[in-house]
Amino acid sequence: MSQSVCILGATGSIGQSTLKILLQHPEKYSVFAVTAYSRILELVEICKQYHPQVVVVPSNKVDELRQYFKNQHLNHIEILTDEAGLIAVAEHSDVDVVMAAIVGAAGLLPTLAAVKSGKRVLLANKEALVMSGDIMMQAARDHHTVLLPVDSEHNAIFQCLPEGYLQAERNGQPQKGVAQILLTASGGPFLHYDLDQLKNVTPAQACKHPNWSMGQKISVDSATLMNKGLELIEACHLFAISEQFVTIVVHPQSIIHSMVQYVDGSTLAQMGNPDMCTPIAHALAWPERIQTHVPALDLFVNHRLDFQEPDTVRFPALKLARQAMQSGRLAPTILNAANEVAVAAFLNHAIRFDEISQVVDKTLNHVENGAANSIELILQADLLARSVADQIVMNTGS
Ligand code: NAD
Ligand code: MG
């Protein structure tokens, strides 16, 4: 029977890649709902091609959308709005699979709603898990939710872990013969830049990733290596492993997407051309495999695989994220909120590239790290950290 899919963040990079795969398998999947925050014209194009039953947009976009729907004879599509609309489609009883691909903290409540409704959840929105790790993982256990990582590294780790790993009793220690996780990082576009050069890089340069084509925020995160920091936290939660068992390995070719090292000396790697359609298809079809348009890896072309240690002096975000994971509680939420503010400020030319990590560091020092045992506390800390980070950005102004 065909599976009914809801795509949170359908107009984004992950959303578009997901739609591309669904198009290839019309007998397996149908699109029930799509959501967009901006780019309304692109949403209309998606509606024309995929015929969803429901769309979700911000209330201030409804008039514009209705006009387009009228012109395109799409009036039968139901329009829901804002966060309430996102939550409604994420937990809708007609939905089997939710792709959580909103960027940033805005995706937290809809993603959590999907997890609590026990559907298959394909998790791209790493910020949601970074903020609410323990709560989201507990909700997945309570509701027997199949929560599958879409982030290419975590999807690779998931593929390399032994069977039954996630069901085994765990307490932060690796289990079932696993010794450690090797989380690979491309190193981003500025891998070889020195500290002075890093002061002068522009948003356009930061958004031009050497291997992946992604949304703006994650592109900047990849350039500062905060993306890898967020992924370290993501891995600790997804695989219930302490951060000291996650080693970051810079691998500029992005052919190995991550590895699992075992106590017997084995290291298993998942490899492939860097295209998000592979992990998305894996998570959609798991435990089966479905075809994608991604060409098979040609090792005679991609004949070099290099590795190096990350440099936390030039890329301090990595150290900040590891420390936040060690501190636990609200620290990852504060880190994430400050980073979202700092990245937006950098994209608006309000601060320099190297100041992004400085804003995050200062915010972590200014906001008290309290208990994170409810979503309300997490959302409060997110708001507070954003206002503190905003203030720091204003005082930074380059
Ligand atoms: P993107 O910027 O291309 O798309 C983001 C989507 O979220 C868009 O559909 C946008 O309309 C929606 N959105 C933005 N702000 C919103 C808000 N306030 N409320 C509701 N919707 C909102 O981002 P992306 O690159 O597709 O990344 C999406 C998520 O997937 C991020 O969390 C990112 O870290 C993660 N991810 C992306 C990639 C990638 O290759 N792009 C890889 C791994 C993980
Ligand atoms: Mg990734």
Short mmCIF file of C-alpha atoms and ligand atoms in Angstrom, two decimals:
data_model
loop_
_atom_site.label_atom_id
_atom_site.label_comp_id
_atom_site.label_asym_id
_atom_site.label_seq_id
_atom_site.Cartn_x
_atom_site.Cartn_y
_atom_site.Cartn_z
CA MET A 1 0.00 0.00 0.00
CA SER A 2 1.20 3.51 -0.76
CA GLN A 3 2.59 5.57 2.12
CA SER A 4 1.25 9.04 2.76
CA VAL A 5 4.00 11.62 3.31
CA CYS A 6 4.05 15.02 5.02
CA ILE A 7 7.03 17.24 4.17
CA LEU A 8 7.76 19.94 6.73
CA GLY A 9 9.93 22.45 4.86
CA ALA A 10 9.06 21.25 1.33
CA THR A 11 10.53 24.29 -0.43
CA GLY A 12 13.97 23.82 1.15
CA SER A 13 16.95 21.89 -0.11
CA ILE A 14 16.04 18.68 1.77
CA GLY A 15 12.36 19.15 0.94
CA GLN A 16 13.13 19.38 -2.78
CA SER A 17 15.39 16.32 -2.71
CA THR A 18 12.64 14.39 -0.92
CA LEU A 19 10.09 15.37 -3.56
CA LYS A 20 12.49 14.26 -6.27
CA ILE A 21 12.62 10.75 -4.78
CA LEU A 22 8.86 10.58 -4.28
CA LEU A 23 8.45 11.45 -7.96
CA GLN A 24 10.53 8.42 -8.85
CA HIS A 25 8.28 6.09 -6.79
CA PRO A 26 4.66 7.18 -7.32
CA GLU A 27 3.36 3.67 -6.60
CA LYS A 28 5.01 3.68 -3.14
CA TYR A 29 4.39 7.22 -1.87
CA SER A 30 1.81 9.98 -2.11
CA VAL A 31 2.19 13.53 -0.80
CA PHE A 32 -0.43 14.43 1.82
CA ALA A 33 0.93 17.77 3.08
CA VAL A 34 3.69 20.25 2.26
CA THR A 35 4.73 23.31 4.21
CA ALA A 36 6.61 26.50 3.30
CA TYR A 37 7.66 29.63 5.12
CA SER A 38 8.43 31.81 2.10
CA ARG A 39 8.88 31.08 -1.64
CA ILE A 40 5.12 30.79 -2.20
CA LEU A 41 5.50 30.46 -5.97
CA GLU A 42 7.68 27.39 -5.48
CA LEU A 43 5.05 25.97 -3.16
CA VAL A 44 2.42 26.45 -5.88
CA GLU A 45 4.67 24.60 -8.36
CA ILE A 46 4.96 21.74 -5.85
CA CYS A 47 1.16 21.66 -5.50
CA LYS A 48 0.68 21.50 -9.27
CA GLN A 49 3.04 18.56 -9.54
CA TYR A 50 2.31 16.56 -6.37
CA HIS A 51 -1.36 17.31 -5.56
CA PRO A 52 -1.15 17.49 -1.75
CA GLN A 53 -4.39 17.67 0.24
CA VAL A 54 -3.10 20.27 2.72
CA VAL A 55 -0.50 23.04 2.70
CA VAL A 56 0.82 25.09 5.62
CA VAL A 57 2.13 28.66 5.29
CA PRO A 58 2.49 31.67 7.63
CA SER A 59 -0.82 33.58 8.00
CA ASN A 60 0.61 36.61 6.22
CA LYS A 61 1.08 34.52 3.05
CA VAL A 62 -2.46 33.15 2.85
CA ASP A 63 -3.94 35.87 0.60
CA GLU A 64 -1.08 35.56 -1.88
CA LEU A 65 -1.40 31.77 -1.89
CA ARG A 66 -5.19 31.83 -2.34
CA GLN A 67 -4.79 34.09 -5.36
CA TYR A 68 -2.34 31.67 -6.97
CA PHE A 69 -4.55 28.70 -6.09
CA LYS A 70 -7.52 30.42 -7.72
CA ASN A 71 -5.58 31.10 -10.91
CA GLN A 72 -4.25 27.54 -11.05
CA HIS A 73 -7.54 25.81 -10.12
CA LEU A 74 -6.04 24.47 -6.90
CA ASN A 75 -8.80 25.78 -4.61
CA HIS A 76 -9.57 22.30 -3.30
CA ILE A 77 -6.25 22.24 -1.37
CA GLU A 78 -6.77 23.04 2.29
CA ILE A 79 -4.60 25.86 3.70
CA LEU A 80 -3.51 25.75 7.34
CA THR A 81 -1.33 28.36 9.00
CA ASP A 82 1.57 28.94 11.36
CA GLU A 83 2.87 26.61 14.04
CA ALA A 84 -0.58 25.19 14.82
CA GLY A 85 -0.92 24.19 11.16
CA LEU A 86 2.54 22.60 11.12
CA ILE A 87 1.70 20.55 14.21
CA ALA A 88 -1.69 19.55 12.77
CA VAL A 89 -0.19 18.07 9.59
CA ALA A 90 2.75 16.51 11.49
CA GLU A 91 0.35 14.49 13.65
CA HIS A 92 -2.47 14.04 11.13
CA SER A 93 -4.00 10.57 11.23
CA ASP A 94 -3.80 10.22 7.41
CA VAL A 95 0.00 10.66 7.45
CA ASP A 96 2.38 7.67 7.64
CA VAL A 97 5.74 9.38 7.17
CA VAL A 98 6.92 12.85 8.22
CA MET A 99 10.01 14.43 6.71
CA ALA A 100 11.19 16.93 9.35
CA ALA A 101 13.10 19.38 7.14
CA ILE A 102 12.35 22.81 8.59
CA VAL A 103 15.57 24.64 9.41
CA GLY A 104 16.30 25.68 12.99
CA ALA A 105 14.36 25.86 16.24
CA ALA A 106 11.15 26.63 14.30
CA GLY A 107 10.93 22.90 13.57
CA LEU A 108 11.03 21.76 17.19
CA LEU A 109 7.33 21.53 18.07
CA PRO A 110 6.14 20.12 14.72
CA THR A 111 8.93 17.50 14.77
CA LEU A 112 8.12 16.56 18.34
CA ALA A 113 4.43 16.31 17.44
CA ALA A 114 5.32 13.86 14.65
CA VAL A 115 7.49 11.81 17.02
CA LYS A 116 4.71 11.68 19.63
CA SER A 117 2.20 10.50 17.06
CA GLY A 118 4.27 7.38 16.44
CA LYS A 119 4.74 7.88 12.71
CA ARG A 120 7.92 7.16 10.81
CA VAL A 121 9.93 10.36 11.26
CA LEU A 122 12.79 11.18 8.92
CA LEU A 123 14.92 13.64 10.86
CA ALA A 124 16.82 16.32 8.93
CA ASN A 125 16.05 19.17 11.37
CA LYS A 126 19.07 18.57 13.62
CA GLU A 127 18.50 21.78 15.62
CA ALA A 128 15.25 20.28 17.02
CA LEU A 129 17.13 17.27 18.38
CA VAL A 130 20.05 19.38 19.66
CA MET A 131 17.57 21.44 21.69
CA SER A 132 15.39 18.67 23.03
CA GLY A 133 17.57 15.54 22.77
CA ASP A 134 16.49 13.65 25.89
CA ILE A 135 12.83 14.59 25.55
CA MET A 136 12.63 13.73 21.86
CA MET A 137 14.42 10.39 22.25
CA GLN A 138 12.20 9.49 25.23
CA ALA A 139 9.10 10.41 23.21
CA ALA A 140 10.33 8.15 20.38
CA ARG A 141 10.71 5.25 22.83
CA ASP A 142 7.36 5.91 24.49
CA HIS A 143 5.50 5.98 21.18
CA HIS A 144 7.51 3.24 19.40
CA THR A 145 8.42 5.78 16.76
CA VAL A 146 10.77 4.81 13.97
CA LEU A 147 13.06 7.86 14.04
CA LEU A 148 15.50 7.65 11.16
CA PRO A 149 18.44 10.00 10.64
CA VAL A 150 18.57 11.85 7.31
CA ASP A 151 21.72 13.82 8.08
CA SER A 152 24.20 12.01 5.83
CA GLU A 153 26.69 11.29 8.65
CA HIS A 154 24.08 9.92 11.04
CA ASN A 155 22.44 7.94 8.30
CA ALA A 156 25.87 6.46 7.53
CA ILE A 157 26.46 5.61 11.21
CA PHE A 158 22.99 4.05 11.40
CA GLN A 159 23.91 1.87 8.41
CA CYS A 160 27.24 0.83 10.01
CA LEU A 161 25.94 0.00 13.50
CA PRO A 162 25.33 -3.65 14.39
CA GLU A 163 21.79 -5.01 14.33
CA GLY A 164 19.91 -4.46 17.56
CA TYR A 165 22.28 -1.68 18.65
CA LEU A 166 19.55 0.86 19.23
CA GLN A 167 17.46 -1.62 21.23
CA ALA A 168 20.37 -2.64 23.50
CA GLU A 169 20.53 -1.30 27.05
CA ARG A 170 22.84 1.74 26.91
CA ASN A 171 24.24 4.24 29.38
CA GLY A 172 26.45 6.41 27.20
CA GLN A 173 28.94 3.57 26.70
CA PRO A 174 29.20 2.00 23.26
CA GLN A 175 27.59 -1.46 23.15
CA LYS A 176 27.65 -4.64 21.10
CA GLY A 177 31.33 -4.46 20.20
CA VAL A 178 31.27 -0.83 19.06
CA ALA A 179 34.38 1.10 20.20
CA GLN A 180 33.69 4.56 18.80
CA ILE A 181 31.99 6.60 16.12
CA LEU A 182 34.05 8.48 13.54
CA LEU A 183 32.00 11.47 12.40
CA THR A 184 33.36 12.84 9.15
CA ALA A 185 33.45 16.53 8.21
CA SER A 186 34.30 18.01 4.82
CA GLY A 187 35.97 20.95 6.57
CA GLY A 188 33.87 23.37 4.53
CA PRO A 189 35.03 25.98 2.01
CA PHE A 190 37.61 27.56 4.36
CA LEU A 191 39.47 24.44 5.45
CA HIS A 192 42.85 25.94 4.53
CA TYR A 193 42.20 29.58 5.46
CA ASP A 194 44.26 31.17 8.23
CA LEU A 195 42.78 33.27 11.04
CA ASP A 196 43.28 36.54 9.17
CA GLN A 197 41.64 35.25 6.00
CA LEU A 198 38.69 33.97 8.05
CA LYS A 199 37.99 37.54 9.19
CA ASN A 200 37.29 38.68 5.66
CA VAL A 201 35.17 35.94 4.12
CA THR A 202 31.76 36.98 2.76
CA PRO A 203 28.35 35.31 3.11
CA ALA A 204 28.48 34.42 -0.60
CA GLN A 205 31.80 32.60 -0.11
CA ALA A 206 30.52 30.85 3.01
CA CYS A 207 27.40 29.62 1.20
CA LYS A 208 29.42 28.01 -1.58
CA HIS A 209 30.15 24.57 -0.21
CA PRO A 210 32.71 22.51 -2.14
CA ASN A 211 30.72 19.22 -2.12
CA TRP A 212 27.11 19.78 -1.05
CA SER A 213 24.37 22.13 -2.21
CA MET A 214 22.36 23.15 0.87
CA GLY A 215 20.27 25.88 2.50
CA GLN A 216 22.06 29.07 3.60
CA LYS A 217 22.06 28.44 7.35
CA ILE A 218 23.57 24.96 7.18
CA SER A 219 26.07 26.18 4.56
CA VAL A 220 27.38 28.82 6.99
CA ASP A 221 27.35 26.22 9.79
CA SER A 222 29.46 23.95 7.59
CA ALA A 223 31.92 26.76 7.01
CA THR A 224 32.33 27.52 10.76
CA LEU A 225 32.19 23.77 11.58
CA MET A 226 29.28 24.51 13.93
CA ASN A 227 27.38 22.08 11.71
CA LYS A 228 29.76 19.35 12.87
CA GLY A 229 29.34 20.53 16.46
CA LEU A 230 25.55 20.26 16.15
CA GLU A 231 26.03 16.86 14.52
CA LEU A 232 28.21 15.70 17.42
CA ILE A 233 25.32 16.51 19.78
CA GLU A 234 22.87 14.91 17.35
CA ALA A 235 24.94 11.70 17.30
CA CYS A 236 25.14 11.53 21.10
CA HIS A 237 21.34 11.60 21.32
CA LEU A 238 20.49 9.39 18.35
CA PHE A 239 22.95 6.68 19.33
CA ALA A 240 22.86 7.23 23.15
CA ILE A 241 26.63 7.56 23.28
CA SER A 242 28.81 9.96 25.33
CA GLU A 243 30.69 12.61 23.37
CA GLN A 244 34.09 11.11 24.24
CA PHE A 245 33.22 8.16 21.97
CA VAL A 246 32.60 10.43 18.98
CA THR A 247 35.73 11.52 17.11
CA ILE A 248 35.55 14.12 14.37
CA VAL A 249 37.58 13.36 11.28
CA VAL A 250 38.05 15.91 8.51
CA HIS A 251 37.62 14.16 5.17
CA PRO A 252 37.52 16.81 2.43
CA GLN A 253 36.17 14.59 -0.37
CA SER A 254 32.87 13.76 1.44
CA ILE A 255 32.89 10.24 -0.01
CA ILE A 256 32.91 8.44 3.33
CA HIS A 257 29.87 9.79 5.17
CA SER A 258 30.95 8.46 8.60
CA MET A 259 32.29 5.30 10.23
CA VAL A 260 31.83 2.95 13.15
CA GLN A 261 34.88 1.42 14.74
CA TYR A 262 34.61 -1.94 16.52
CA VAL A 263 36.63 -3.49 19.37
CA ASP A 264 38.03 -6.20 17.06
CA GLY A 265 39.85 -3.63 14.90
CA SER A 266 37.16 -3.38 12.20
CA THR A 267 36.14 0.02 10.88
CA LEU A 268 32.95 0.10 8.83
CA ALA A 269 32.32 3.05 6.53
CA GLN A 270 29.33 4.05 4.42
CA MET A 271 30.42 5.60 1.13
CA GLY A 272 28.72 7.26 -1.80
CA ASN A 273 28.63 10.36 -3.94
CA PRO A 274 27.64 13.38 -1.83
CA ASP A 275 23.93 13.66 -2.63
CA MET A 276 21.25 13.90 0.08
CA CYS A 277 18.91 11.79 -2.05
CA THR A 278 20.78 8.68 -0.84
CA PRO A 279 20.19 9.11 2.91
CA ILE A 280 16.65 10.40 2.26
CA ALA A 281 15.82 7.32 0.15
CA HIS A 282 17.42 5.07 2.76
CA ALA A 283 15.33 6.56 5.57
CA LEU A 284 12.14 6.49 3.47
CA ALA A 285 12.42 2.85 2.50
CA TRP A 286 14.33 1.32 5.45
CA PRO A 287 14.76 -1.60 5.92
CA GLU A 288 14.26 -1.96 2.16
CA ARG A 289 16.25 -0.09 -0.48
CA ILE A 290 14.79 1.96 -3.32
CA GLN A 291 16.37 3.35 -6.43
CA THR A 292 17.60 6.94 -6.72
CA HIS A 293 19.13 8.84 -9.61
CA VAL A 294 22.42 9.13 -7.63
CA PRO A 295 25.17 7.54 -9.72
CA ALA A 296 27.13 4.70 -8.15
CA LEU A 297 30.47 5.66 -6.68
CA ASP A 298 33.28 5.29 -9.18
CA LEU A 299 36.43 4.56 -7.17
CA PHE A 300 38.64 5.00 -10.22
CA VAL A 301 37.44 8.60 -10.44
CA ASN A 302 37.19 9.24 -6.67
CA HIS A 303 40.48 7.54 -6.08
CA ARG A 304 41.72 9.65 -3.17
CA LEU A 305 40.40 9.69 0.37
CA ASP A 306 42.20 12.09 2.73
CA PHE A 307 41.78 12.48 6.48
CA GLN A 308 43.00 14.99 9.04
CA GLU A 309 42.27 16.21 12.55
CA PRO A 310 40.02 19.26 12.89
CA ASP A 311 41.61 22.53 13.97
CA THR A 312 39.63 23.99 16.88
CA VAL A 313 41.74 27.16 16.97
CA ARG A 314 40.58 28.29 13.53
CA PHE A 315 37.17 26.63 14.01
CA PRO A 316 36.29 27.15 17.69
CA ALA A 317 32.61 26.29 17.12
CA LEU A 318 33.53 22.64 17.32
CA LYS A 319 34.99 23.07 20.80
CA LEU A 320 32.00 25.14 21.96
CA ALA A 321 29.58 22.45 20.84
CA ARG A 322 31.55 19.67 22.52
CA GLN A 323 31.67 21.68 25.75
CA ALA A 324 27.92 22.34 25.51
CA MET A 325 27.29 18.61 25.18
CA GLN A 326 29.56 17.94 28.18
CA SER A 327 27.71 20.57 30.26
CA GLY A 328 24.36 19.20 29.08
CA ARG A 329 21.06 20.61 30.38
CA LEU A 330 20.20 23.82 28.49
CA ALA A 331 23.69 24.44 27.09
CA PRO A 332 22.98 22.85 23.67
CA THR A 333 19.77 24.93 23.37
CA ILE A 334 21.68 28.13 24.24
CA LEU A 335 24.44 27.21 21.79
CA ASN A 336 21.93 26.58 19.02
CA ALA A 337 19.89 29.74 19.62
CA ALA A 338 22.99 31.95 19.74
CA ASN A 339 24.29 30.32 16.59
CA GLU A 340 21.01 30.90 14.71
CA VAL A 341 21.13 34.60 15.68
CA ALA A 342 24.83 34.93 14.83
CA VAL A 343 24.49 33.19 11.45
CA ALA A 344 21.55 35.44 10.51
CA ALA A 345 23.62 38.49 11.55
CA PHE A 346 26.56 37.29 9.44
CA LEU A 347 24.28 36.72 6.44
CA ASN A 348 23.00 40.30 6.92
CA HIS A 349 26.59 41.62 7.00
CA ALA A 350 26.13 42.75 10.64
CA ILE A 351 29.05 40.70 12.01
CA ARG A 352 32.19 39.09 10.58
CA PHE A 353 32.54 35.35 9.98
CA ASP A 354 34.94 34.84 12.90
CA GLU A 355 32.55 36.71 15.17
CA ILE A 356 29.87 34.02 14.80
CA SER A 357 31.64 31.74 17.29
CA GLN A 358 32.45 34.68 19.54
CA VAL A 359 28.75 35.55 19.81
CA VAL A 360 27.95 31.92 20.65
CA ASP A 361 30.72 31.76 23.25
CA LYS A 362 29.63 35.00 24.94
CA THR A 363 25.97 33.97 24.96
CA LEU A 364 26.87 30.65 26.61
CA ASN A 365 28.71 32.63 29.30
CA HIS A 366 25.79 35.00 29.87
CA VAL A 367 22.80 32.66 30.00
CA GLU A 368 22.45 30.40 33.00
CA ASN A 369 22.51 26.70 32.20
CA GLY A 370 19.47 25.35 34.06
CA ALA A 371 17.39 22.17 33.94
CA ALA A 372 16.09 21.09 30.54
CA ASN A 373 13.46 18.63 31.60
CA SER A 374 10.46 20.21 29.88
CA ILE A 375 9.82 21.72 26.47
CA GLU A 376 8.63 24.92 28.16
CA LEU A 377 12.02 25.36 29.88
CA ILE A 378 13.80 24.66 26.60
CA LEU A 379 11.70 27.18 24.67
CA GLN A 380 12.23 29.79 27.42
CA ALA A 381 16.00 29.30 27.26
CA ASP A 382 15.87 29.51 23.46
CA LEU A 383 14.09 32.89 23.65
CA LEU A 384 16.37 34.25 26.37
CA ALA A 385 19.53 33.13 24.53
CA ARG A 386 18.24 34.80 21.34
CA SER A 387 17.72 38.13 23.09
CA VAL A 388 21.15 37.93 24.76
CA ALA A 389 22.78 36.99 21.44
CA ASP A 390 20.96 39.87 19.68
CA GLN A 391 22.39 42.26 22.25
CA ILE A 392 25.89 40.84 21.81
CA VAL A 393 25.55 41.17 18.03
CA MET A 394 24.59 44.84 18.44
CA ASN A 395 27.63 45.44 20.63
CA THR A 396 29.85 43.56 18.18
CA GLY A 397 28.93 45.32 14.92
CA SER A 398 31.94 45.27 12.61
P1 NAD B 1 16.55 25.36 3.60
O1 NAD B 1 16.83 26.71 4.14
O2 NAD B 1 16.88 25.05 2.20
O3 NAD B 1 15.00 25.01 3.81
C1 NAD B 1 14.36 25.22 5.02
C2 NAD B 1 12.87 24.93 4.94
O4 NAD B 1 12.29 25.30 6.21
C3 NAD B 1 12.13 25.73 3.87
O5 NAD B 1 11.09 24.95 3.33
C4 NAD B 1 11.53 26.91 4.65
O6 NAD B 1 10.35 27.40 4.05
C5 NAD B 1 11.25 26.26 5.98
N1 NAD B 1 11.32 27.23 7.09
C6 NAD B 1 12.32 28.12 7.33
N2 NAD B 1 12.03 28.85 8.43
C7 NAD B 1 10.83 28.42 8.88
C8 NAD B 1 9.98 28.81 9.95
N3 NAD B 1 10.33 29.80 10.80
N4 NAD B 1 8.81 28.16 10.11
C9 NAD B 1 8.46 27.16 9.27
N5 NAD B 1 9.21 26.75 8.22
C10 NAD B 1 10.37 27.38 8.03
O7 NAD B 1 17.27 24.32 4.59
P2 NAD B 1 17.83 22.85 4.27
O8 NAD B 1 19.23 22.94 3.79
O9 NAD B 1 16.81 22.08 3.46
O10 NAD B 1 17.90 22.25 5.75
C11 NAD B 1 16.74 21.81 6.44
C12 NAD B 1 17.20 21.06 7.70
O11 NAD B 1 17.89 19.88 7.29
C13 NAD B 1 18.19 21.86 8.56
O12 NAD B 1 17.94 21.58 9.90
C14 NAD B 1 19.54 21.31 8.16
O13 NAD B 1 20.49 21.37 9.21
C15 NAD B 1 19.19 19.86 7.85
N6 NAD B 1 20.11 19.22 6.90
C16 NAD B 1 20.24 19.72 5.64
C17 NAD B 1 21.11 19.14 4.74
C18 NAD B 1 21.25 19.65 3.32
O14 NAD B 1 22.01 19.07 2.56
N7 NAD B 1 20.59 20.70 2.93
C19 NAD B 1 21.88 18.02 5.14
C20 NAD B 1 21.71 17.53 6.42
C21 NAD B 1 20.81 18.13 7.29
MG MG B 2 25.50 16.36 7.84
#
